Short mmCIF file of C-alpha atoms and ligand atoms in Angstrom, two decimals:
data_model
loop_
_atom_site.label_atom_id
_atom_site.label_comp_id
_atom_site.label_asym_id
_atom_site.label_seq_id
_atom_site.Cartn_x
_atom_site.Cartn_y
_atom_site.Cartn_z
CA MET A 988 66.15 114.66 96.72
CA LEU A 989 65.59 111.24 95.84
CA GLY A 990 64.88 109.49 92.59
CA LEU A 991 66.76 111.76 89.90
CA GLY A 992 66.77 108.79 87.65
CA SER A 993 70.35 108.09 87.84
CA ALA A 994 70.06 104.94 88.99
CA LEU A 995 73.31 103.90 87.20
CA LEU A 996 74.46 100.44 88.07
CA LEU A 997 78.04 100.32 89.30
CA THR A 998 80.25 97.39 89.53
CA ALA A 999 83.52 99.46 89.64
CA CYS A 1000 84.21 99.52 93.73
CA GLY A 1001 87.30 98.88 95.43
CA GLY A 1002 90.22 99.87 92.94
CA SER A 1003 92.98 97.75 93.40
CA GLY A 1004 91.27 95.44 95.81
CA LYS A 1005 89.12 92.63 95.40
CA ASP A 1006 86.04 92.85 93.26
CA THR A 1007 83.02 94.09 95.65
CA ASP A 1008 80.37 94.09 92.91
CA GLY A 1009 77.24 94.71 94.63
CA GLY A 1010 75.03 96.77 92.49
CA VAL A 1011 75.86 100.22 94.11
CA THR A 1012 73.87 102.75 92.27
CA ALA A 1013 74.43 106.59 91.87
CA ASP A 1014 74.31 109.24 94.71
CA ALA A 1015 71.03 111.40 94.35
CA GLY A 1016 71.96 113.79 96.78
CA THR A 1017 73.76 117.55 96.48
CA ASP A 1018 76.74 116.67 94.93
CA ALA A 1019 80.13 118.55 94.22
CA ASP A 1020 80.98 119.29 90.55
CA ALA A 1021 82.57 116.14 89.46
CA GLY A 1022 83.78 117.55 86.07
CA GLY A 1023 81.51 115.88 84.15
CA GLY A 1024 81.01 112.52 85.47
CA THR A 1025 83.45 109.57 85.33
CA PRO A 1026 81.48 106.21 84.42
CA GLY A 1027 81.27 104.08 87.41
CA PHE A 1028 81.58 107.03 90.02
CA ASN A 1029 79.50 109.19 91.60
CA PRO A 1030 79.76 113.02 92.36
CA LEU A 1031 80.90 113.30 96.25
CA TRP A 1032 77.91 114.87 98.23
CA ILE A 1033 78.82 117.83 100.23
CA PRO A 1034 77.05 118.39 103.36
CA PRO A 1035 75.01 121.71 103.72
CA THR A 1036 76.13 124.12 106.47
CA LEU A 1037 74.63 125.71 109.44
CA SER A 1038 75.96 128.57 111.41
CA GLY A 1039 74.55 131.26 113.92
CA ALA A 1040 73.96 131.63 117.42
CA ASP A 1041 70.56 129.66 117.50
CA LEU A 1042 70.95 126.30 115.82
CA ALA A 1043 68.33 123.33 115.26
CA LEU A 1044 68.85 119.88 114.12
CA SER A 1045 66.29 117.39 114.00
CA LEU A 1046 66.92 113.39 113.83
CA ALA A 1047 64.13 111.57 111.64
CA PRO A 1048 63.93 108.65 109.50
CA SER A 1049 64.73 109.40 105.77
CA SER A 1050 66.20 107.13 102.93
CA LYS A 1051 68.57 107.36 100.07
CA GLN A 1052 69.12 105.70 96.90
CA LEU A 1053 72.21 103.79 97.51
CA ARG A 1054 71.88 100.82 95.35
CA ALA A 1055 69.63 99.41 92.51
CA GLY A 1056 65.99 98.75 93.46
CA ALA A 1057 64.71 99.99 96.70
CA ALA A 1058 66.04 103.26 98.56
CA THR A 1059 67.92 102.42 101.77
CA PRO A 1060 66.12 103.51 104.86
CA THR A 1061 68.41 105.58 107.02
CA TYR A 1062 68.51 108.28 109.98
CA ALA A 1063 69.44 111.70 109.16
CA TYR A 1064 69.39 115.28 110.73
CA ASN A 1065 67.60 117.94 109.31
CA GLY A 1066 65.90 116.35 106.47
CA GLY A 1067 69.41 114.94 104.79
CA GLU A 1068 69.34 111.46 103.25
CA LEU A 1069 72.63 109.90 105.15
CA TRP A 1070 74.83 112.13 107.31
CA GLY A 1071 73.66 115.84 108.35
CA PRO A 1072 74.52 119.31 107.98
CA THR A 1073 78.06 120.76 108.99
CA LEU A 1074 77.83 123.16 111.79
CA LEU A 1075 80.12 126.38 111.65
CA LEU A 1076 81.00 127.49 114.86
CA THR A 1077 83.41 130.30 115.95
CA LYS A 1078 85.35 130.10 119.09
CA GLY A 1079 84.20 132.51 121.72
CA GLU A 1080 80.53 132.69 120.44
CA THR A 1081 77.80 131.06 122.69
CA VAL A 1082 75.53 129.01 120.78
CA ARG A 1083 72.29 127.45 121.57
CA ILE A 1084 71.32 124.39 119.68
CA ASP A 1085 67.75 122.68 119.77
CA VAL A 1086 67.90 119.32 118.82
CA THR A 1087 64.66 117.47 118.32
CA ASN A 1088 64.14 113.82 118.22
CA HIS A 1089 61.62 112.54 115.17
CA LEU A 1090 62.52 108.88 115.64
CA THR A 1091 60.35 106.38 117.33
CA GLU A 1092 63.02 105.34 119.67
CA ASP A 1093 65.38 107.38 122.31
CA THR A 1094 68.56 108.95 120.88
CA THR A 1095 71.22 111.27 122.21
CA THR A 1096 73.31 113.70 120.24
CA HIS A 1097 77.06 114.18 121.44
CA TRP A 1098 79.28 116.91 120.48
CA HIS A 1099 82.40 115.03 119.81
CA GLY A 1100 85.78 116.72 120.76
CA VAL A 1101 83.96 119.81 122.13
CA HIS A 1102 84.96 120.99 125.59
CA LEU A 1103 81.90 122.05 127.15
CA PRO A 1104 79.76 121.32 130.80
CA ALA A 1105 79.08 117.71 131.33
CA GLY A 1106 75.19 118.39 131.22
CA MET A 1107 75.38 119.78 127.49
CA ASP A 1108 77.65 117.03 126.25
CA GLY A 1109 75.02 114.85 124.91
CA GLY A 1110 76.32 111.58 126.23
CA PRO A 1111 74.18 108.72 127.45
CA HIS A 1112 72.88 110.68 130.25
CA GLN A 1113 71.15 113.40 127.99
CA VAL A 1114 68.57 111.16 126.49
CA ILE A 1115 66.15 112.69 123.90
CA ALA A 1116 62.74 111.03 124.14
CA PRO A 1117 60.65 110.63 120.90
CA GLY A 1118 59.10 114.17 120.30
CA ALA A 1119 61.17 115.64 122.77
CA THR A 1120 63.86 118.67 122.12
CA TRP A 1121 66.81 119.01 123.96
CA SER A 1122 68.49 122.63 123.96
CA PRO A 1123 72.13 122.68 125.38
CA SER A 1124 73.97 126.09 125.03
CA PHE A 1125 77.40 126.53 125.45
CA GLU A 1126 80.32 128.83 124.70
CA VAL A 1127 82.34 127.56 121.81
CA LYS A 1128 86.08 127.25 123.69
CA ASN A 1129 87.46 124.91 121.00
CA ASN A 1130 90.28 125.79 118.76
CA ALA A 1131 89.66 126.03 115.02
CA GLY A 1132 89.01 122.58 113.81
CA THR A 1133 87.12 119.50 112.73
CA TYR A 1134 84.81 117.96 115.39
CA TRP A 1135 81.57 115.89 114.93
CA TYR A 1136 78.28 115.18 116.49
CA HIS A 1137 76.67 111.86 116.58
CA PRO A 1138 74.13 109.65 118.77
CA HIS A 1139 75.60 108.46 121.81
CA LEU A 1140 72.75 106.37 123.78
CA HIS A 1141 74.20 103.34 125.34
CA MET A 1142 73.49 100.07 123.46
CA THR A 1143 72.31 101.82 120.43
CA THR A 1144 75.03 104.02 119.18
CA MET A 1145 76.08 101.39 116.69
CA ALA A 1146 72.67 100.79 115.20
CA GLN A 1147 71.71 104.98 114.85
CA LEU A 1148 75.45 105.44 113.51
CA ASN A 1149 75.15 102.46 111.02
CA LEU A 1150 71.84 104.07 109.84
CA GLY A 1151 73.83 107.51 109.06
CA ALA A 1152 73.12 109.80 112.09
CA GLY A 1153 75.93 112.23 112.41
CA GLY A 1154 77.30 115.50 111.14
CA PHE A 1155 80.67 117.49 110.88
CA ILE A 1156 81.50 120.45 113.42
CA ILE A 1157 84.03 123.09 111.67
CA VAL A 1158 84.93 125.44 114.27
CA ARG A 1159 86.75 128.55 112.77
CA ASP A 1160 88.71 131.27 115.17
CA ALA A 1161 91.21 134.18 114.23
CA ALA A 1162 94.50 132.23 114.36
CA GLU A 1163 93.12 129.89 111.95
CA ALA A 1164 91.85 132.69 109.76
CA ALA A 1165 95.04 134.63 109.54
CA LEU A 1166 96.85 131.86 107.79
CA PRO A 1167 97.22 131.05 104.19
CA LEU A 1168 95.15 127.81 103.85
CA PRO A 1169 92.31 126.73 101.96
CA ARG A 1170 89.16 127.28 103.56
CA THR A 1171 86.45 127.85 100.89
CA TYR A 1172 84.08 124.92 101.96
CA GLY A 1173 82.99 122.79 99.35
CA VAL A 1174 85.63 123.91 96.72
CA ASP A 1175 89.00 123.71 98.23
CA ASP A 1176 88.17 122.89 101.90
CA LEU A 1177 86.29 119.48 101.86
CA PRO A 1178 84.70 117.65 105.05
CA LEU A 1179 85.35 113.86 104.02
CA VAL A 1180 83.30 111.40 106.43
CA LEU A 1181 84.61 107.72 105.85
CA THR A 1182 82.37 104.77 106.51
CA SER A 1183 81.03 101.58 105.18
CA ARG A 1184 77.67 99.90 105.19
CA ARG A 1185 76.63 96.20 104.57
CA PHE A 1186 73.12 95.82 103.08
CA ASN A 1187 70.29 93.32 103.31
CA ALA A 1188 68.68 91.68 100.37
CA ASP A 1189 65.76 94.50 100.48
CA ASN A 1190 68.65 97.22 100.50
CA SER A 1191 67.97 98.17 104.29
CA ILE A 1192 71.29 98.83 106.03
CA SER A 1193 72.57 95.87 108.33
CA THR A 1194 72.65 97.76 111.67
CA ALA A 1195 74.11 94.81 113.53
CA THR A 1196 77.33 95.19 110.95
CA ILE A 1197 81.02 95.82 112.26
CA TYR A 1198 82.45 96.07 108.93
CA GLY A 1199 80.65 97.18 105.98
CA ASP A 1200 81.35 95.96 102.65
CA TYR A 1201 80.90 99.07 100.72
CA LEU A 1202 82.82 102.24 101.43
CA LEU A 1203 80.73 105.59 101.58
CA ALA A 1204 82.40 108.73 101.22
CA ASN A 1205 80.34 111.57 102.62
CA GLY A 1206 77.68 108.83 102.10
CA THR A 1207 78.42 108.28 98.63
CA PRO A 1208 79.56 105.09 97.10
CA ASN A 1209 82.44 105.14 94.51
CA ALA A 1210 82.88 108.73 95.02
CA GLU A 1211 84.77 111.50 92.86
CA VAL A 1212 85.13 114.83 93.30
CA ALA A 1213 86.46 117.84 91.09
CA LEU A 1214 89.22 120.02 93.01
CA PRO A 1215 91.30 122.80 91.74
CA ALA A 1216 94.81 122.55 90.69
CA GLN A 1217 96.39 124.22 94.13
CA PHE A 1218 96.63 123.27 97.90
CA VAL A 1219 93.07 121.55 98.80
CA ARG A 1220 92.39 120.92 102.39
CA LEU A 1221 90.70 117.67 103.45
CA ARG A 1222 88.91 117.13 106.66
CA ILE A 1223 88.64 113.40 107.22
CA LEU A 1224 86.91 111.71 109.75
CA ASN A 1225 86.76 107.88 110.51
CA ALA A 1226 83.13 107.45 111.23
CA GLU A 1227 83.30 103.40 110.99
CA ILE A 1228 81.86 101.35 113.52
CA GLU A 1229 85.29 99.43 113.95
CA ARG A 1230 87.27 99.73 110.72
CA ALA A 1231 90.71 101.53 110.84
CA TYR A 1232 92.19 103.22 107.72
CA ASP A 1233 95.85 103.40 106.70
CA LEU A 1234 95.35 106.20 103.91
CA GLY A 1235 97.30 107.42 101.47
CA PHE A 1236 97.40 107.84 97.75
CA ALA A 1237 97.70 105.32 94.74
CA ASP A 1238 100.93 107.06 93.57
CA GLY A 1239 102.28 107.01 96.76
CA ARG A 1240 102.64 111.02 96.98
CA THR A 1241 103.60 112.69 99.83
CA PHE A 1242 100.68 114.86 101.57
CA HIS A 1243 100.72 117.02 104.85
CA VAL A 1244 98.77 116.77 108.04
CA ILE A 1245 97.90 120.21 109.23
CA GLY A 1246 95.64 119.45 112.01
CA THR A 1247 94.66 116.76 114.48
CA ASP A 1248 91.46 116.20 116.42
CA GLY A 1249 91.47 119.36 118.27
CA GLY A 1250 93.13 121.92 116.10
CA LEU A 1251 96.14 122.86 113.82
CA LEU A 1252 99.48 121.57 114.55
CA SER A 1253 102.41 123.84 114.82
CA ALA A 1254 103.70 123.01 111.65
CA PRO A 1255 102.66 120.90 108.65
CA VAL A 1256 104.14 117.37 108.79
CA ALA A 1257 104.90 115.29 105.67
CA VAL A 1258 103.56 111.92 105.42
CA THR A 1259 102.59 109.15 102.76
CA ARG A 1260 100.05 107.15 105.12
CA LEU A 1261 98.09 107.88 107.53
CA LEU A 1262 96.51 105.61 110.13
CA MET A 1263 92.77 106.79 111.30
CA ALA A 1264 90.96 104.97 114.06
CA PRO A 1265 87.05 105.43 114.49
CA GLY A 1266 86.30 108.69 115.60
CA GLU A 1267 89.76 110.38 114.65
CA ARG A 1268 89.92 113.60 112.63
CA TYR A 1269 92.93 114.98 110.49
CA GLU A 1270 93.20 117.80 108.79
CA LEU A 1271 95.44 117.42 105.38
CA LEU A 1272 96.99 119.48 102.55
CA VAL A 1273 97.11 117.85 99.38
CA ASP A 1274 99.41 119.49 96.72
CA LEU A 1275 97.48 119.69 93.26
CA THR A 1276 99.90 122.76 91.73
CA ALA A 1277 101.84 120.72 89.69
CA GLU A 1278 98.77 118.60 88.16
CA ALA A 1279 97.44 118.96 84.55
CA ILE A 1280 93.88 119.87 84.20
CA GLY A 1281 91.82 116.49 83.90
CA ALA A 1282 94.26 114.46 85.62
CA SER A 1283 93.12 112.10 88.53
CA LEU A 1284 94.46 110.71 91.66
CA THR A 1285 93.21 108.10 93.99
CA LEU A 1286 92.96 108.26 97.88
CA GLN A 1287 93.14 104.72 99.01
CA SER A 1288 93.09 102.70 102.26
CA PHE A 1289 96.01 100.36 102.51
CA ASN A 1290 94.54 97.52 104.97
CA ARG A 1291 96.02 94.57 103.15
CA GLY A 1292 98.70 92.87 105.36
CA GLN A 1293 98.56 94.83 108.19
CA PRO A 1294 99.51 93.39 111.98
CA PHE A 1295 97.13 91.26 113.75
CA GLY A 1296 94.64 93.37 115.71
CA PHE A 1297 94.35 95.78 112.90
CA PRO A 1298 90.62 96.54 112.79
CA GLY A 1299 89.72 95.64 109.32
CA GLY A 1300 92.78 93.32 108.64
CA GLU A 1301 90.99 90.27 109.10
CA THR A 1302 90.99 87.84 106.12
CA ALA A 1303 86.99 86.99 106.46
CA THR A 1304 84.69 88.30 103.80
CA SER A 1305 81.66 87.38 105.36
CA GLY A 1306 80.13 86.87 109.03
CA GLU A 1307 80.21 88.90 111.96
CA PHE A 1308 83.89 89.96 111.64
CA GLY A 1309 84.13 89.67 107.91
CA SER A 1310 83.69 92.18 105.07
CA LEU A 1311 84.60 92.42 101.61
CA LEU A 1312 86.74 95.43 102.35
CA ASN A 1313 88.82 93.30 104.99
CA ASN A 1314 92.44 92.90 104.31
CA THR A 1315 92.54 94.79 101.05
CA THR A 1316 93.38 97.87 99.40
CA PHE A 1317 90.29 99.96 98.29
CA ASP A 1318 89.36 103.21 96.84
CA VAL A 1319 88.27 105.95 99.05
CA LEU A 1320 88.04 108.83 96.69
CA ARG A 1321 88.84 109.83 93.25
CA ILE A 1322 90.01 113.23 92.73
CA ASN A 1323 89.71 114.79 89.31
CA VAL A 1324 91.93 118.00 89.12
CA ALA A 1325 90.13 121.25 87.50
CA ALA A 1326 91.11 124.85 86.77
CA ALA A 1327 92.47 126.26 89.74
CA THR A 1328 90.55 129.43 91.40
CA THR A 1329 91.56 132.91 91.24
CA ASP A 1330 92.50 133.02 94.86
CA GLY A 1331 93.91 129.67 95.23
CA ILE A 1332 96.67 128.67 97.96
CA THR A 1333 99.60 127.56 95.66
CA ALA A 1334 102.42 127.03 98.50
CA LEU A 1335 102.66 125.15 101.84
CA PRO A 1336 102.81 127.32 104.71
CA ALA A 1337 106.10 126.77 106.97
CA THR A 1338 104.48 127.07 110.16
CA LEU A 1339 100.75 127.03 111.35
CA VAL A 1340 99.60 127.99 115.17
CA ALA A 1341 101.77 128.34 118.15
CA ASN A 1342 100.93 125.19 120.70
CA THR A 1343 102.12 124.55 124.00
CA TYR A 1344 101.40 120.81 124.89
CA TRP A 1345 101.15 119.37 128.19
CA THR A 1346 104.06 117.38 128.73
CA ALA A 1347 104.48 114.35 131.57
CA ALA A 1348 106.45 116.58 133.67
CA ASP A 1349 102.96 118.75 134.18
CA ALA A 1350 100.99 115.85 135.42
CA THR A 1351 100.34 115.72 139.08
CA ASN A 1352 98.26 112.71 138.86
CA ALA A 1353 98.50 109.49 137.07
CA ARG A 1354 95.69 106.97 136.11
CA THR A 1355 95.92 103.71 134.18
CA LEU A 1356 92.92 102.00 132.44
CA ASN A 1357 93.58 98.42 131.43
CA ILE A 1358 91.48 97.14 128.62
CA THR A 1359 90.63 93.74 129.78
CA ASP A 1360 88.92 90.61 128.15
CA MET A 1361 87.34 88.09 130.51
CA GLY A 1362 87.46 85.32 127.80
CA PRO A 1363 86.19 84.15 124.51
CA GLY A 1364 82.57 85.47 124.08
CA THR A 1365 82.86 88.08 126.83
CA PRO A 1366 82.88 91.92 125.96
CA PHE A 1367 86.01 94.13 126.31
CA THR A 1368 85.99 96.17 129.75
CA PHE A 1369 88.17 98.37 131.35
CA ASP A 1370 89.64 96.97 134.44
CA GLY A 1371 87.33 94.12 134.01
CA VAL A 1372 84.24 96.06 134.89
CA GLY A 1373 81.87 96.71 132.08
CA PHE A 1374 80.10 99.98 132.04
CA ASP A 1375 77.22 100.85 134.41
CA HIS A 1376 74.94 104.11 134.36
CA ALA A 1377 75.17 103.93 138.28
CA THR A 1378 78.86 103.82 138.74
CA ILE A 1379 81.35 106.62 138.64
CA ASN A 1380 84.66 105.22 137.67
CA GLN A 1381 86.77 108.01 137.97
CA THR A 1382 86.84 111.52 139.77
CA VAL A 1383 89.03 114.52 138.76
CA THR A 1384 89.71 117.70 140.62
CA LEU A 1385 89.01 120.62 138.53
CA ASN A 1386 92.17 122.35 136.88
CA ALA A 1387 94.30 119.22 137.54
CA ILE A 1388 96.62 117.88 135.11
CA GLU A 1389 96.91 114.38 134.77
CA GLN A 1390 98.34 111.58 132.79
CA TRP A 1391 96.37 108.69 131.90
CA THR A 1392 97.44 105.58 130.48
CA VAL A 1393 95.35 103.32 128.45
CA ALA A 1394 97.13 99.43 128.59
CA ASN A 1395 95.81 97.15 125.93
CA GLY A 1396 95.57 93.72 126.18
CA ARG A 1397 96.34 91.14 123.66
CA ILE A 1398 93.15 90.59 122.06
CA PHE A 1399 92.63 93.41 119.63
CA GLY A 1400 93.45 97.03 118.61
CA HIS A 1401 91.24 99.65 120.03
CA SER A 1402 90.34 103.63 119.80
CA PHE A 1403 90.35 105.29 122.99
CA HIS A 1404 88.19 108.32 123.03
CA ILE A 1405 87.60 110.70 126.29
CA HIS A 1406 85.25 113.62 126.36
CA ASP A 1407 85.47 116.85 127.87
CA VAL A 1408 89.41 117.45 127.14
CA GLN A 1409 91.80 117.79 124.10
CA PHE A 1410 95.08 115.97 125.31
CA ALA A 1411 98.85 115.46 124.13
CA ILE A 1412 99.99 112.03 123.55
CA VAL A 1413 103.45 111.70 125.52
CA SER A 1414 104.21 108.30 125.01
CA ARG A 1415 103.72 105.11 123.06
CA SER A 1416 105.00 101.74 124.36
CA THR A 1417 105.72 100.56 120.80
CA GLY A 1418 107.77 103.49 119.68
CA PRO A 1419 108.07 107.27 119.32
CA VAL A 1420 104.93 109.14 119.09
CA PRO A 1421 104.61 110.15 115.36
CA GLU A 1422 105.26 113.53 114.49
CA HIS A 1423 101.75 113.95 113.14
CA GLU A 1424 100.16 112.63 116.17
CA ARG A 1425 101.80 115.48 118.36
CA GLY A 1426 98.93 117.88 118.34
CA TRP A 1427 95.84 118.16 120.15
CA LYS A 1428 93.97 115.00 120.11
CA ASP A 1429 90.89 113.11 121.86
CA THR A 1430 91.00 109.79 120.39
CA PHE A 1431 93.62 107.34 119.37
CA PHE A 1432 94.57 103.95 118.14
CA VAL A 1433 95.91 101.65 120.81
CA ARG A 1434 97.74 98.52 119.35
CA ILE A 1435 97.38 95.04 120.82
CA GLY A 1436 99.73 94.71 123.69
CA GLU A 1437 100.41 98.49 123.70
CA SER A 1438 100.45 101.33 126.34
CA VAL A 1439 99.63 104.75 125.37
CA SER A 1440 99.84 107.80 127.65
CA PHE A 1441 98.33 110.95 127.66
CA VAL A 1442 98.43 114.42 129.56
CA ALA A 1443 95.27 116.82 129.68
CA ARG A 1444 94.18 119.50 131.99
CA PHE A 1445 90.55 118.96 133.44
CA ASP A 1446 89.65 122.94 133.09
CA ASP A 1447 86.55 124.95 133.14
CA TYR A 1448 83.71 122.52 133.80
CA ALA A 1449 82.98 120.86 137.19
CA SER A 1450 79.83 119.13 138.32
CA PRO A 1451 79.23 116.89 141.34
CA THR A 1452 76.45 115.15 139.39
CA ASP A 1453 76.95 115.14 135.86
CA ALA A 1454 79.35 112.66 134.25
CA PHE A 1455 81.57 112.62 131.05
CA MET A 1456 82.31 109.71 129.56
CA TYR A 1457 85.72 107.75 128.43
CA HIS A 1458 85.13 104.67 126.06
CA CYS A 1459 86.36 102.73 122.93
CA HIS A 1460 85.31 104.65 119.94
CA MET A 1461 84.62 101.23 118.28
CA ALA A 1462 80.87 101.33 118.64
CA ASN A 1463 80.39 97.51 119.06
CA HIS A 1464 83.04 97.79 121.95
CA GLU A 1465 81.22 100.90 123.28
CA ASP A 1466 77.93 99.31 123.27
CA GLY A 1467 79.22 96.33 124.80
CA GLY A 1468 80.67 97.97 127.56
CA LEU A 1469 83.98 99.15 127.20
CA MET A 1470 82.99 102.75 128.73
CA GLY A 1471 83.44 104.30 131.72
CA GLN A 1472 82.57 107.66 133.29
CA PHE A 1473 84.26 110.53 135.25
CA LEU A 1474 83.27 113.48 137.50
CA VAL A 1475 85.10 116.60 137.52
CA VAL A 1476 84.71 118.23 140.96
CA ALA A 1477 85.57 121.45 142.30
CU1 CU B 701 87.37 98.90 121.04
#
């Protein structure tokens, strides 16, 4: 896979943002058809897929030619270079996944957003030692949607994510299959994982980096993709350590959100900008039906001029919280319009699936988690208590419907994630819950000084010993102790 000889030296990174010349070179991975190749761009890599009832993942050291000179050492699942295969699961099937650790350090593999028993969750408790195989098995109960897997070992999540360990999970079901939506993987239905990296002088990834300097789309720097002149579906994941995105198109066009973290919305929601915090997924429809063949459009992140506390809005270009992408508008993906397929989707569906969300009135118990900071130089915590493996922070009764409120302090924005459940956001103290956020969620951005409340039903899985996690999905905050655990008990 390496060394295809296309070590094109690129300097055209960052679009309308500042020049981030860093000698980024062409992606040597499997690529999408980029319609001949635009100078300065690399074909977007599309992850291979894995499906079936018995799946195998193995995490091992790898490398990828990302820059001129030495290849960059990485971690990847299943012989990939950076990022792993997409697992295609079907609601209702029972799967077994053998996860083998070929690293020289411990890891775990967490199924983000997937509703399953705590002992199968792959959180910090399900450690896979070097050379060992962990074999969780579970029924796929989630709605059709876009989920992901990634390491979740306390204190090493940030480094292993930075090295490239992770992959998509796409769940399919009958309700989604009945809708006129794009679903040809890699053709009109693209997984798109967004992150960024900083490189050391020897081209290795700086694993302690909070904000990378170079945007990678599916591990591809300066990515472009050819998409047919019809409605196309983008399944976007923010897999950054800490940076949030405010996505939109350079031409300001409207696009539609059709899915949130836990499945399809009841109907498409028109937006021109989309805020995504680390860990969040959104499924979008982009209308290319009126585009000329050969036209191009650019997906960007409008991170310039964001309010204080927006992750990546800092002005520093170097140092611990600095980045060449900070406080800029930068390019994420160039889309080149190609000929429509014969069976392409040419109309926006008026409705999607029937959802009945939990409301505040359904909740029979309420909890509040305060995000606190003890002072300069100390890590963020929930209610002044850092994560401790030996402490159960919350105990929930099986089948309870609860309202949880995450109340942020005044230091920084955070990305709250809870395992086990998909919930409905019922209120934001800063204003109405945006329409596109009124779907099943497992992760959300909470602004400085903001309180966000959600309602979830903790059903199906109880254990007196195996805990689920809740935490900030900014991996530096999570590793620093902004994490707690809860039991669901019968
Ligand atoms: Cu945080």
